[in-house]
Coordinates of C-alpha atoms in Angstrom, one line a residue:
M1 CA 67.4 -195.7 119.9
A2 CA 64.6 -193.1 120.5
A3 CA 62.5 -195.7 121.9
N4 CA 64.9 -195.7 124.9
T5 CA 64.9 -191.9 125.3
P6 CA 62.2 -191.0 128.6
P7 CA 59.6 -188.2 127.8
T8 CA 60.3 -184.7 129.0
D9 CA 58.1 -182.8 131.1
A10 CA 56.9 -179.4 129.0
S11 CA 55.5 -178.9 132.7
K12 CA 59.0 -178.4 134.0
A13 CA 60.4 -176.8 131.9
P14 CA 61.2 -172.5 132.3
P15 CA 59.6 -170.2 130.5
A16 CA 61.0 -168.2 127.8
E17 CA 59.9 -165.1 129.1
A18 CA 61.4 -166.2 132.6
N19 CA 64.8 -166.2 131.2
A20 CA 64.7 -163.2 129.3
K21 CA 66.3 -159.7 131.2
P22 CA 64.1 -156.4 131.3
S23 CA 64.7 -154.4 128.8
S24 CA 66.2 -151.2 130.4
A25 CA 64.0 -148.2 129.6
P26 CA 65.6 -145.2 127.5
P27 CA 66.2 -142.1 129.5
K28 CA 63.5 -139.5 129.5
G29 CA 65.9 -136.4 129.8
N30 CA 64.9 -132.6 130.1
P31 CA 62.0 -132.7 129.2
A32 CA 62.6 -128.5 127.4
F33 CA 65.3 -129.8 125.5
R34 CA 63.5 -132.6 124.2
M35 CA 60.3 -129.9 122.5
M36 CA 63.3 -128.5 121.4
G37 CA 64.8 -130.7 119.1
L38 CA 68.1 -131.0 121.6
P39 CA 70.2 -134.9 122.0
N40 CA 69.9 -135.9 125.5
F41 CA 72.9 -134.4 127.6
R42 CA 74.1 -137.4 129.4
F43 CA 76.8 -135.5 132.4
K44 CA 80.0 -137.7 132.7
L45 CA 83.8 -136.9 133.9
P46 CA 85.7 -135.8 131.5
S47 CA 88.4 -138.1 129.9
R48 CA 92.5 -137.7 131.4
N49 CA 93.8 -135.3 128.8
W50 CA 90.6 -133.2 128.8
L51 CA 91.0 -132.4 133.1
I52 CA 94.7 -131.7 132.2
F53 CA 94.7 -129.1 129.8
L54 CA 91.1 -127.7 131.4
S55 CA 93.3 -128.1 134.4
V56 CA 96.0 -125.8 133.2
T57 CA 93.9 -123.8 131.5
G58 CA 91.8 -122.9 133.9
S59 CA 94.3 -121.9 136.8
F60 CA 96.4 -120.1 134.6
T61 CA 93.2 -117.8 133.4
S62 CA 92.2 -117.6 136.9
L63 CA 95.7 -116.7 138.3
L64 CA 96.2 -113.9 134.8
L65 CA 92.5 -112.4 136.0
Y66 CA 92.8 -112.0 140.1
D67 CA 96.1 -109.9 138.6
R68 CA 94.5 -108.0 136.5
H69 CA 91.6 -107.3 138.8
Q70 CA 93.6 -106.3 141.8
K71 CA 96.2 -104.2 139.3
K72 CA 93.8 -101.9 138.7
L73 CA 92.6 -101.9 142.6
A74 CA 96.1 -100.6 143.2
Q75 CA 96.1 -98.6 140.6
R76 CA 92.6 -96.9 141.6
K77 CA 94.1 -96.4 145.1
W78 CA 97.0 -93.5 144.6
C79 CA 94.7 -92.4 141.4
T80 CA 92.2 -91.6 144.6
L81 CA 95.4 -90.6 146.2
V82 CA 96.2 -87.5 143.9
S83 CA 93.0 -87.3 142.7
H84 CA 91.9 -83.8 144.1
L85 CA 94.6 -81.8 142.9
A86 CA 92.9 -82.1 139.5
L87 CA 89.9 -80.3 141.4
E88 CA 92.1 -77.1 142.6
P89 CA 91.4 -74.0 140.4
L90 CA 93.5 -72.9 137.9
P91 CA 94.1 -69.5 136.9
T92 CA 93.4 -68.4 133.8
T93 CA 97.0 -66.6 133.3
S94 CA 98.5 -69.8 134.6
M95 CA 100.4 -72.9 133.0
P96 CA 99.6 -76.3 134.7
R97 CA 102.5 -77.6 136.5
K98 CA 104.4 -79.7 133.8
L99 CA 107.4 -82.4 134.8
T100 CA 109.3 -83.8 131.9
V101 CA 110.4 -88.0 132.1
Y102 CA 112.6 -89.3 130.4
L103 CA 113.0 -92.9 128.7
A104 CA 114.8 -95.0 126.6
A105 CA 114.8 -98.2 124.5
P106 CA 115.9 -100.9 127.2
P107 CA 119.1 -102.9 126.1
G108 CA 118.5 -105.3 123.3
D109 CA 115.0 -103.9 122.9
S110 CA 112.5 -101.7 121.5
L111 CA 111.5 -98.2 122.1
S112 CA 107.7 -99.3 122.3
S113 CA 108.6 -101.5 125.3
A114 CA 109.2 -97.9 127.2
R115 CA 106.1 -96.1 126.0
E116 CA 103.7 -99.1 127.3
Y117 CA 105.6 -98.9 130.2
F118 CA 105.1 -95.3 130.5
T119 CA 101.2 -96.1 129.3
E120 CA 99.7 -98.5 132.0
Y121 CA 101.7 -97.3 135.1
V122 CA 102.5 -93.9 134.7
K123 CA 100.6 -92.0 132.8
P124 CA 97.1 -93.1 134.7
I125 CA 97.8 -91.1 138.1
L126 CA 99.5 -87.9 136.1
V127 CA 96.2 -87.8 134.0
S128 CA 94.0 -88.1 137.6
A129 CA 96.4 -85.3 139.0
A130 CA 95.8 -82.9 136.3
L131 CA 99.5 -82.9 135.5
D132 CA 101.5 -81.6 132.2
W133 CA 104.5 -83.5 131.5
D134 CA 106.9 -83.5 128.5
V135 CA 108.9 -86.8 126.7
V136 CA 112.5 -86.4 126.3
E137 CA 113.3 -89.7 124.3
G138 CA 115.8 -92.2 123.4
R139 CA 116.0 -94.8 120.7
R140 CA 119.8 -95.7 121.4
E141 CA 122.0 -95.2 123.7
G142 CA 123.2 -91.9 124.7
E143 CA 120.6 -89.9 122.5
V144 CA 119.0 -89.3 126.7
R145 CA 122.1 -87.5 127.7
A146 CA 122.7 -86.0 124.5
G147 CA 118.9 -84.5 124.9
L148 CA 119.3 -83.4 128.4
A149 CA 123.0 -82.4 128.5
E150 CA 121.4 -79.7 125.4
R151 CA 118.0 -79.0 127.7
V152 CA 121.2 -77.5 130.4
R153 CA 123.1 -75.9 128.1
K154 CA 120.2 -73.8 126.0
L155 CA 119.1 -72.9 129.6
R156 CA 122.8 -71.4 130.5
R157 CA 121.8 -69.3 127.6
R158 CA 118.8 -68.0 128.4
R159 CA 119.8 -67.1 131.9
G160 CA 122.8 -65.0 130.1
E161 CA 126.1 -66.5 129.7
N162 CA 127.6 -65.9 126.8
A163 CA 128.4 -68.0 123.9
E164 CA 130.2 -68.1 120.2
T165 CA 128.0 -70.0 118.8
E166 CA 123.7 -68.7 118.7
L167 CA 121.6 -70.2 119.9
G168 CA 119.6 -70.8 116.2
E169 CA 115.6 -70.8 116.7
D170 CA 114.4 -71.9 120.1
V171 CA 110.8 -72.8 119.3
E172 CA 110.5 -73.8 123.6
F173 CA 111.7 -70.2 123.6
L174 CA 109.8 -68.5 120.9
M175 CA 106.5 -70.2 122.9
E176 CA 107.4 -68.8 126.6
Q177 CA 108.1 -65.5 125.1
T178 CA 104.5 -65.3 123.7
R179 CA 103.4 -66.3 126.6
L180 CA 104.9 -64.0 128.7
K181 CA 103.6 -61.3 126.4
A182 CA 100.2 -62.4 127.1
G183 CA 100.6 -62.7 130.6
V184 CA 101.2 -66.0 130.7
R185 CA 103.1 -67.3 133.6
E186 CA 104.2 -70.8 134.0
A187 CA 103.2 -72.8 137.8
E188 CA 104.7 -71.8 140.5
G189 CA 106.6 -75.0 142.6
V190 CA 108.3 -77.8 142.4
K191 CA 108.6 -79.1 138.8
G192 CA 110.6 -82.4 139.0
D193 CA 112.0 -84.8 137.0
I194 CA 110.8 -88.9 135.8
V195 CA 113.4 -90.9 134.6
I196 CA 112.4 -94.8 133.4
G197 CA 115.1 -97.2 134.1
R198 CA 118.6 -97.6 135.6
H199 CA 119.7 -97.2 131.9
T200 CA 118.3 -94.5 131.0
W201 CA 118.7 -93.0 134.9
K202 CA 122.5 -93.7 134.2
E203 CA 122.5 -91.7 131.0
Y204 CA 120.5 -88.9 133.2
M205 CA 123.3 -88.6 135.3
R206 CA 125.9 -88.0 132.7
G207 CA 123.6 -85.3 131.0
L208 CA 122.9 -83.8 134.0
H209 CA 127.1 -82.6 134.8
E210 CA 127.7 -82.6 130.9
G211 CA 125.4 -79.6 130.5
W212 CA 126.4 -77.6 133.7
L213 CA 130.2 -78.9 134.5
G214 CA 130.8 -78.6 130.2
P215 CA 131.0 -76.2 127.7
I216 CA 128.1 -74.1 126.1
D217 CA 130.0 -74.4 123.1
P218 CA 130.9 -77.1 121.5
P219 CA 134.3 -78.5 121.9
P220 CA 136.5 -78.2 118.6
S221 CA 136.8 -81.5 116.4
P222 CA 139.9 -83.2 116.3
V223 CA 141.5 -83.2 112.8
S224 CA 141.2 -87.1 111.5
P225 CA 144.4 -88.5 110.3
A226 CA 142.9 -88.8 106.4
S227 CA 142.6 -85.9 106.0
V228 CA 146.1 -85.2 106.6
D229 CA 147.1 -87.6 104.7
D230 CA 145.1 -86.3 101.7
S231 CA 146.0 -82.9 101.9
S232 CA 150.0 -84.2 101.6
S233 CA 148.9 -86.4 99.2
P234 CA 150.6 -86.2 95.5
E235 CA 147.5 -85.8 93.9
S236 CA 146.2 -82.7 95.7
L237 CA 150.0 -81.0 94.7
P238 CA 150.2 -78.8 91.4
S239 CA 151.8 -81.4 89.0
P240 CA 155.0 -79.1 86.9
V241 CA 153.5 -79.4 83.4
S242 CA 150.4 -77.1 84.5
E243 CA 152.8 -74.9 85.5
S244 CA 154.2 -74.9 81.8
L245 CA 151.1 -74.8 79.6
P246 CA 148.6 -71.5 79.4
P247 CA 145.2 -71.4 81.8
S248 CA 143.6 -72.8 78.3
D249 CA 145.6 -75.8 78.0
V250 CA 146.0 -76.4 82.0
A251 CA 141.6 -76.8 81.7
Q252 CA 141.9 -78.5 78.4
S253 CA 144.7 -80.9 80.1
Q254 CA 142.6 -81.3 83.5
D255 CA 139.6 -82.7 81.2
G256 CA 141.1 -85.5 79.9
A257 CA 142.6 -84.4 76.5
H258 CA 145.9 -85.6 74.8
V259 CA 148.2 -82.8 74.0
S260 CA 150.2 -82.9 71.7
N261 CA 151.8 -80.9 68.9
D262 CA 151.2 -84.0 66.3
A263 CA 147.8 -83.7 64.1
S264 CA 147.5 -87.8 64.3
P265 CA 144.0 -89.3 65.5
T266 CA 145.2 -90.9 69.0
E267 CA 142.8 -93.1 70.9
S268 CA 141.1 -91.3 74.3
P269 CA 141.6 -92.6 77.7
A270 CA 139.0 -94.7 79.0
V271 CA 137.2 -92.7 81.5
E272 CA 136.9 -94.0 84.7
A273 CA 133.5 -93.9 86.3
P274 CA 132.8 -92.2 89.1
T275 CA 132.5 -93.5 92.3
Q276 CA 130.7 -92.8 95.4
P277 CA 132.4 -91.9 98.4
T278 CA 131.6 -94.0 101.1
K279 CA 129.6 -92.4 104.4
P280 CA 131.0 -93.2 107.2
P281 CA 129.9 -95.0 109.7
K282 CA 127.2 -93.1 112.1
P283 CA 128.8 -92.9 115.7
L284 CA 127.0 -95.2 118.4
Q285 CA 126.6 -92.0 120.7
Q286 CA 127.0 -88.0 120.2
T287 CA 130.5 -87.2 122.2
P288 CA 130.0 -85.1 125.2
F289 CA 131.7 -81.9 125.8
V290 CA 133.8 -83.2 128.6
S291 CA 134.9 -86.3 130.0
T292 CA 134.2 -87.6 133.8
S293 CA 138.1 -86.6 134.1
S294 CA 137.4 -83.0 133.7
Y295 CA 134.4 -83.2 137.0
S296 CA 136.8 -82.4 139.4
S297 CA 138.9 -79.8 137.5
A298 CA 135.4 -77.7 135.9
T299 CA 134.4 -74.7 136.4
L300 CA 130.5 -73.9 137.9
P301 CA 129.0 -71.7 135.8
P302 CA 127.6 -68.8 137.1
T303 CA 124.0 -69.7 136.8
L304 CA 124.0 -73.2 138.1
P305 CA 121.3 -72.7 140.6
P306 CA 121.0 -73.9 144.3
A307 CA 119.1 -76.5 144.2
F308 CA 118.0 -78.6 140.9
D309 CA 114.3 -80.0 140.6
P310 CA 113.6 -83.3 142.3
S311 CA 113.7 -86.3 140.2
T312 CA 112.8 -89.6 140.9
P313 CA 114.2 -92.8 139.3
L314 CA 111.5 -95.6 138.7
P315 CA 111.6 -99.5 138.8
F316 CA 111.3 -100.7 134.5
P317 CA 112.9 -104.7 134.8
H318 CA 112.9 -105.7 132.0
I319 CA 114.3 -109.2 130.1
L320 CA 115.0 -111.1 127.4
G321 CA 116.4 -114.4 126.4
F322 CA 114.3 -117.8 125.8
F323 CA 116.0 -119.2 128.6
N324 CA 114.6 -116.4 131.1
T325 CA 110.6 -117.6 130.1
P326 CA 109.4 -119.0 133.2
I327 CA 111.3 -115.1 134.9
R328 CA 108.8 -113.6 132.8
I329 CA 106.0 -115.7 132.6
Y330 CA 106.1 -115.0 136.6
R331 CA 106.9 -111.3 136.0
F332 CA 103.6 -111.5 133.9
L333 CA 100.9 -113.1 136.1
T334 CA 102.1 -110.5 139.4
R335 CA 102.3 -107.2 137.4
R336 CA 100.3 -105.6 140.7
H337 CA 103.7 -105.4 142.6
L338 CA 104.9 -103.2 140.0
A339 CA 102.1 -101.1 139.2
N340 CA 102.1 -100.6 143.0
A341 CA 105.4 -99.8 143.7
V342 CA 105.8 -97.7 140.4
G343 CA 102.3 -96.4 141.6
R344 CA 103.8 -95.4 144.9
D345 CA 107.0 -93.4 143.1
T346 CA 104.7 -91.8 140.9
A347 CA 102.1 -90.1 143.2
A348 CA 105.1 -89.2 145.6
V349 CA 106.2 -86.9 142.4
V350 CA 103.0 -85.8 142.0
L351 CA 102.5 -84.4 145.9
A352 CA 105.8 -83.1 145.2
G353 CA 107.5 -84.5 148.7
S354 CA 111.1 -85.3 148.3
R355 CA 114.2 -85.1 150.3
P356 CA 118.5 -85.4 149.5
Y357 CA 119.7 -87.7 148.4
E358 CA 121.7 -89.7 150.0
Q359 CA 125.2 -90.3 150.6
S360 CA 128.0 -92.0 152.5
A361 CA 131.8 -91.8 153.7
S362 CA 132.4 -96.1 152.5
T363 CA 135.0 -97.2 151.1
I364 CA 134.0 -99.0 147.9
A365 CA 135.7 -102.2 146.6
I366 CA 138.2 -100.2 143.5
A367 CA 139.6 -103.6 141.9
H368 CA 135.4 -104.2 141.0
A369 CA 135.1 -100.7 139.7
E370 CA 138.2 -100.7 137.9
S371 CA 138.1 -104.2 136.1
V372 CA 134.0 -102.8 135.3
T373 CA 135.0 -99.4 134.1
G374 CA 138.6 -100.3 132.9
S375 CA 140.0 -96.6 133.6
D376 CA 141.1 -94.9 136.5
E377 CA 139.2 -92.3 135.9
Q378 CA 136.3 -93.4 136.2
V379 CA 136.6 -94.9 139.8
A380 CA 138.6 -91.3 140.9
G381 CA 134.3 -90.0 141.4
R382 CA 133.6 -93.5 143.9
K383 CA 136.6 -93.3 146.0
G384 CA 136.0 -92.5 149.5
T385 CA 132.2 -91.7 149.1
S386 CA 129.1 -93.8 148.3
Y387 CA 126.1 -91.8 146.9
E388 CA 122.6 -92.8 146.6
Q389 CA 122.5 -92.0 142.7
Q390 CA 125.0 -94.8 142.3
R391 CA 124.1 -97.9 143.5
I392 CA 120.2 -96.7 142.9
L393 CA 118.4 -99.5 140.3
D394 CA 121.6 -100.9 139.9
H395 CA 120.3 -104.8 140.3
E396 CA 119.2 -104.1 137.0
E397 CA 122.0 -104.6 135.1
A398 CA 122.3 -108.0 135.9
E399 CA 118.9 -108.5 133.5
W400 CA 120.8 -106.8 130.4
H401 CA 121.0 -108.4 127.0
K402 CA 124.6 -110.4 126.9
S403 CA 125.0 -108.9 123.5
L404 CA 125.3 -105.6 125.3
W405 CA 128.7 -106.6 127.7
K406 CA 130.6 -106.7 124.1
R407 CA 133.2 -103.2 123.9
K408 CA 134.9 -102.9 121.5
E409 CA 138.0 -101.9 120.7
D410 CA 139.0 -98.0 121.0
E411 CA 135.3 -98.0 121.7
G412 CA 135.2 -94.9 123.4
E413 CA 132.9 -93.8 126.6
R414 CA 130.0 -95.9 126.9
V415 CA 127.3 -94.6 129.3
W416 CA 125.4 -98.0 130.5
L417 CA 128.3 -100.0 131.0
D418 CA 130.7 -97.3 132.9
E419 CA 130.7 -96.7 136.4
I420 CA 128.9 -93.5 137.2
V421 CA 131.2 -90.9 137.6
I422 CA 128.9 -88.0 140.2
D423 CA 130.4 -84.9 141.0
P424 CA 130.2 -83.7 144.7
R425 CA 128.9 -80.0 144.0
V426 CA 125.9 -81.8 141.3
A427 CA 125.3 -84.4 144.1
A428 CA 124.2 -81.9 146.8
R429 CA 121.6 -80.1 144.9
M430 CA 120.1 -83.2 143.6
R431 CA 116.8 -84.5 145.8
K432 CA 114.6 -87.5 145.6
F433 CA 110.6 -87.2 145.5
E434 CA 109.7 -89.3 148.3
L435 CA 106.5 -89.9 149.8
D436 CA 104.9 -87.9 153.5
P437 CA 104.3 -90.4 155.7
A438 CA 101.1 -89.0 156.4
E439 CA 99.4 -89.9 152.8
G440 CA 100.9 -93.0 152.9
S441 CA 98.8 -93.6 156.0
R442 CA 95.4 -92.0 154.2
A443 CA 96.4 -94.4 150.9
V444 CA 96.1 -97.1 153.0
R445 CA 92.3 -96.0 154.9
I446 CA 91.4 -95.9 151.2
A447 CA 93.1 -99.0 150.1
E448 CA 90.7 -100.6 153.4
G449 CA 87.8 -98.6 152.6
K450 CA 87.4 -95.8 155.2
E451 CA 88.7 -93.1 152.9
G452 CA 88.0 -91.7 149.7
M453 CA 90.0 -88.4 147.6
L454 CA 90.8 -85.9 150.1
G455 CA 89.7 -87.1 153.6
E456 CA 86.3 -88.0 152.4
T457 CA 85.2 -90.6 154.5
V458 CA 83.6 -93.7 153.4
K459 CA 80.6 -95.6 154.8
N460 CA 79.5 -99.1 154.3
A461 CA 82.3 -99.3 151.6
E462 CA 84.5 -102.5 150.1
P463 CA 88.4 -102.7 150.7
V464 CA 90.2 -101.3 147.7
V465 CA 92.8 -103.0 147.6
S466 CA 93.7 -106.0 149.3
T467 CA 96.8 -107.8 147.9
A468 CA 98.8 -105.9 146.3
E469 CA 100.2 -103.9 148.9

């Protein structure tokens, strides 16, 4: 078999080196990295999961940084608009202009959110104008109303109205008298009030009416039926045994000793442990001095001024709930719009431009008002005339927490849930801060970079605000 095999030609066989593929040379890489001992990095496209992660996080971070940058520019615009007031000379015998800020904890949340709102949006503009302010806070519903009403009543006492109850030690009045003796007086001009949120605005309106239309002295507290029953209970009546005994025996019998002529020992009755009296539940809010139904019959005090200090309510969007997370995320990424709107209103307060509140003679849906308030007396303030004070910021009520709308039996007045009842005599004396059109035009020029503080012309300057308008 081997002899029949044809011989192979060794010269025609392909060499082994020709079939072998040439090995690829290792990439040289960056010589600087190689000298530093770093590995050779090979740039390649990330995987699908990494692309999704980087796209989502990068987009969110970009939107957040852009919004915060535009927010700072918007606040800088309004701070520049009012910063010239801080350069005006102030006499040594005069106090700076002082505003009053009213803020309360939003429904379903704590007071810290309202404080953060004031610090973030309102305070920078007030500081730029070198203004002073006093804050009236409320942690629960009704505290701002009670605080404002008490401030008005103290003001009426200082102006000479007689009161049965003594005013007591008023620290603010003592400080004012001390300044007057030293020759220091308050700043002349418009003061004004800043009210944050619809819920605080409702308390502000209720407290303003209560302070000026209500009495100075607190009304007599109603006698509770429990106290009447306790006074007429058999335990409070004197027993016939105690009347027939001498005083010493009466005291002994009241201490629980056994009164008897028998000298034999008797068992003493068991002494019951004293029970601690249960404290009544704290009321949700202080009882107002005057009801809304008594506005029309109330007599105006002689110290009522012809016009109140102007006021302005600031929007306070605040929504809670897990299903409202998309809305909260959107508002978190668009705070520049809120900063621009609040900055405009705050600048109007600083520049002290004002106008009367609007009112229109129109019939409002009384059936809807009765379904909301549940009483005819609160609808009386809305029949025939619609006031701007009643409609302002009313869209915020739709975002209040649902637990707030649950009423209890015999709960009484709820300032946040009841409709705003307005007396025409008080409404005619109220004014609202409004930005002058000339100042608004100057703010636009500041945003475009054409003007600086107090009409300064800025050359070759970049625009301050581009999209926050």
